[in-house]
Amino acid sequence: MTYLFAVLAAALGVAGIVHGEADDSPGLQFLGAALVVGAVVFGVRTARRGR
């Protein structure tokens, strides 16, 4: 279940980056990138803990 959350958050972040580029919005791009990085960190941390 936690892996699913990480994948969905990463997908949402990528969508934010793409929409931010289309709209020329640096704030949305930053939030999307931060969401992707956070999802990757969360997924790696969860994997290392073995849950």
Short mmCIF file of N, CA and C in Angstrom, two decimals:
data_model
loop_
_atom_site.label_atom_id
_atom_site.label_comp_id
_atom_site.label_asym_id
_atom_site.label_seq_id
_atom_site.Cartn_x
_atom_site.Cartn_y
_atom_site.Cartn_z
N MET A 1 0.82 -1.20 0.00
CA MET A 1 0.00 0.00 0.00
C MET A 1 0.86 1.26 0.00
N THR A 2 1.95 1.25 0.74
CA THR A 2 2.81 2.43 0.79
C THR A 2 3.53 2.64 -0.54
N TYR A 3 3.83 1.54 -1.24
CA TYR A 3 4.46 1.69 -2.55
C TYR A 3 3.50 2.35 -3.53
N LEU A 4 2.25 1.99 -3.44
CA LEU A 4 1.23 2.58 -4.30
C LEU A 4 1.14 4.08 -4.07
N PHE A 5 1.21 4.48 -2.81
CA PHE A 5 1.19 5.90 -2.48
C PHE A 5 2.38 6.62 -3.10
N ALA A 6 3.56 6.02 -3.02
CA ALA A 6 4.76 6.65 -3.58
C ALA A 6 4.66 6.77 -5.10
N VAL A 7 4.13 5.74 -5.75
CA VAL A 7 4.00 5.77 -7.21
C VAL A 7 2.97 6.83 -7.64
N LEU A 8 1.86 6.89 -6.94
CA LEU A 8 0.84 7.89 -7.27
C LEU A 8 1.34 9.31 -7.03
N ALA A 9 2.09 9.51 -5.96
CA ALA A 9 2.64 10.83 -5.67
C ALA A 9 3.66 11.23 -6.74
N ALA A 10 4.48 10.28 -7.17
CA ALA A 10 5.46 10.58 -8.22
C ALA A 10 4.75 10.91 -9.52
N ALA A 11 3.69 10.17 -9.85
CA ALA A 11 2.94 10.45 -11.08
C ALA A 11 2.28 11.83 -11.01
N LEU A 12 1.76 12.18 -9.87
CA LEU A 12 1.15 13.50 -9.70
C LEU A 12 2.21 14.59 -9.83
N GLY A 13 3.40 14.35 -9.29
CA GLY A 13 4.48 15.32 -9.42
C GLY A 13 4.93 15.51 -10.85
N VAL A 14 5.01 14.41 -11.60
CA VAL A 14 5.39 14.51 -13.01
C VAL A 14 4.32 15.28 -13.78
N ALA A 15 3.07 15.02 -13.48
CA ALA A 15 1.99 15.76 -14.13
C ALA A 15 2.09 17.25 -13.80
N GLY A 16 2.44 17.58 -12.57
CA GLY A 16 2.62 18.98 -12.19
C GLY A 16 3.76 19.64 -12.93
N ILE A 17 4.84 18.90 -13.13
CA ILE A 17 5.98 19.44 -13.88
C ILE A 17 5.58 19.70 -15.33
N VAL A 18 4.89 18.73 -15.93
CA VAL A 18 4.48 18.88 -17.33
C VAL A 18 3.51 20.05 -17.49
N HIS A 19 2.54 20.15 -16.61
CA HIS A 19 1.58 21.25 -16.71
C HIS A 19 2.25 22.59 -16.39
N GLY A 20 3.22 22.58 -15.49
CA GLY A 20 3.94 23.80 -15.19
C GLY A 20 4.76 24.30 -16.36
N GLU A 21 5.33 23.37 -17.13
CA GLU A 21 6.08 23.77 -18.32
C GLU A 21 5.15 24.33 -19.38
N ALA A 22 4.00 23.71 -19.55
CA ALA A 22 3.05 24.17 -20.57
C ALA A 22 2.50 25.55 -20.21
N ASP A 23 2.33 25.80 -18.93
CA ASP A 23 1.75 27.06 -18.47
C ASP A 23 2.83 28.09 -18.13
N ASP A 24 4.11 27.70 -18.25
CA ASP A 24 5.26 28.54 -17.91
C ASP A 24 5.17 29.02 -16.46
N SER A 25 4.91 28.09 -15.57
CA SER A 25 4.76 28.39 -14.16
C SER A 25 5.90 27.74 -13.36
N PRO A 26 6.91 28.53 -12.96
CA PRO A 26 8.03 27.93 -12.23
C PRO A 26 7.63 27.40 -10.85
N GLY A 27 6.62 27.98 -10.24
CA GLY A 27 6.19 27.51 -8.93
C GLY A 27 5.59 26.12 -9.00
N LEU A 28 4.78 25.87 -10.02
CA LEU A 28 4.18 24.55 -10.19
C LEU A 28 5.24 23.52 -10.54
N GLN A 29 6.22 23.90 -11.33
CA GLN A 29 7.32 22.99 -11.66
C GLN A 29 8.09 22.62 -10.40
N PHE A 30 8.35 23.61 -9.55
CA PHE A 30 9.08 23.34 -8.32
C PHE A 30 8.29 22.42 -7.39
N LEU A 31 7.00 22.68 -7.25
CA LEU A 31 6.18 21.82 -6.40
C LEU A 31 6.10 20.40 -6.95
N GLY A 32 6.01 20.27 -8.27
CA GLY A 32 6.00 18.95 -8.88
C GLY A 32 7.31 18.22 -8.64
N ALA A 33 8.42 18.92 -8.81
CA ALA A 33 9.73 18.30 -8.58
C ALA A 33 9.90 17.92 -7.11
N ALA A 34 9.45 18.78 -6.21
CA ALA A 34 9.54 18.46 -4.78
C ALA A 34 8.69 17.24 -4.44
N LEU A 35 7.55 17.12 -5.07
CA LEU A 35 6.68 15.96 -4.83
C LEU A 35 7.33 14.68 -5.35
N VAL A 36 7.96 14.75 -6.52
CA VAL A 36 8.64 13.58 -7.07
C VAL A 36 9.79 13.16 -6.16
N VAL A 37 10.60 14.12 -5.74
CA VAL A 37 11.74 13.81 -4.87
C VAL A 37 11.25 13.22 -3.55
N GLY A 38 10.22 13.81 -2.98
CA GLY A 38 9.67 13.29 -1.73
C GLY A 38 9.13 11.88 -1.88
N ALA A 39 8.47 11.60 -3.00
CA ALA A 39 7.94 10.26 -3.24
C ALA A 39 9.05 9.24 -3.39
N VAL A 40 10.12 9.63 -4.08
CA VAL A 40 11.25 8.71 -4.24
C VAL A 40 11.91 8.44 -2.89
N VAL A 41 12.12 9.48 -2.11
CA VAL A 41 12.72 9.30 -0.78
C VAL A 41 11.83 8.43 0.09
N PHE A 42 10.53 8.66 0.05
CA PHE A 42 9.59 7.86 0.84
C PHE A 42 9.62 6.40 0.39
N GLY A 43 9.64 6.17 -0.92
CA GLY A 43 9.67 4.81 -1.44
C GLY A 43 10.94 4.08 -1.08
N VAL A 44 12.08 4.77 -1.19
CA VAL A 44 13.36 4.13 -0.84
C VAL A 44 13.43 3.84 0.65
N ARG A 45 12.97 4.78 1.46
CA ARG A 45 12.98 4.57 2.91
C ARG A 45 12.08 3.39 3.30
N THR A 46 10.93 3.30 2.67
CA THR A 46 10.03 2.20 2.95
C THR A 46 10.63 0.87 2.51
N ALA A 47 11.27 0.85 1.35
CA ALA A 47 11.90 -0.37 0.85
C ALA A 47 13.04 -0.82 1.77
N ARG A 48 13.81 0.11 2.27
CA ARG A 48 14.93 -0.25 3.13
C ARG A 48 14.46 -0.78 4.47
N ARG A 49 13.31 -0.32 4.92
CA ARG A 49 12.76 -0.81 6.20
C ARG A 49 12.07 -2.15 6.03
N GLY A 50 11.79 -2.54 4.80
CA GLY A 50 11.22 -3.85 4.55
C GLY A 50 9.73 -3.94 4.77
N ARG A 51 8.99 -2.88 4.59
CA ARG A 51 7.55 -2.92 4.79
C ARG A 51 6.84 -3.08 3.49
#
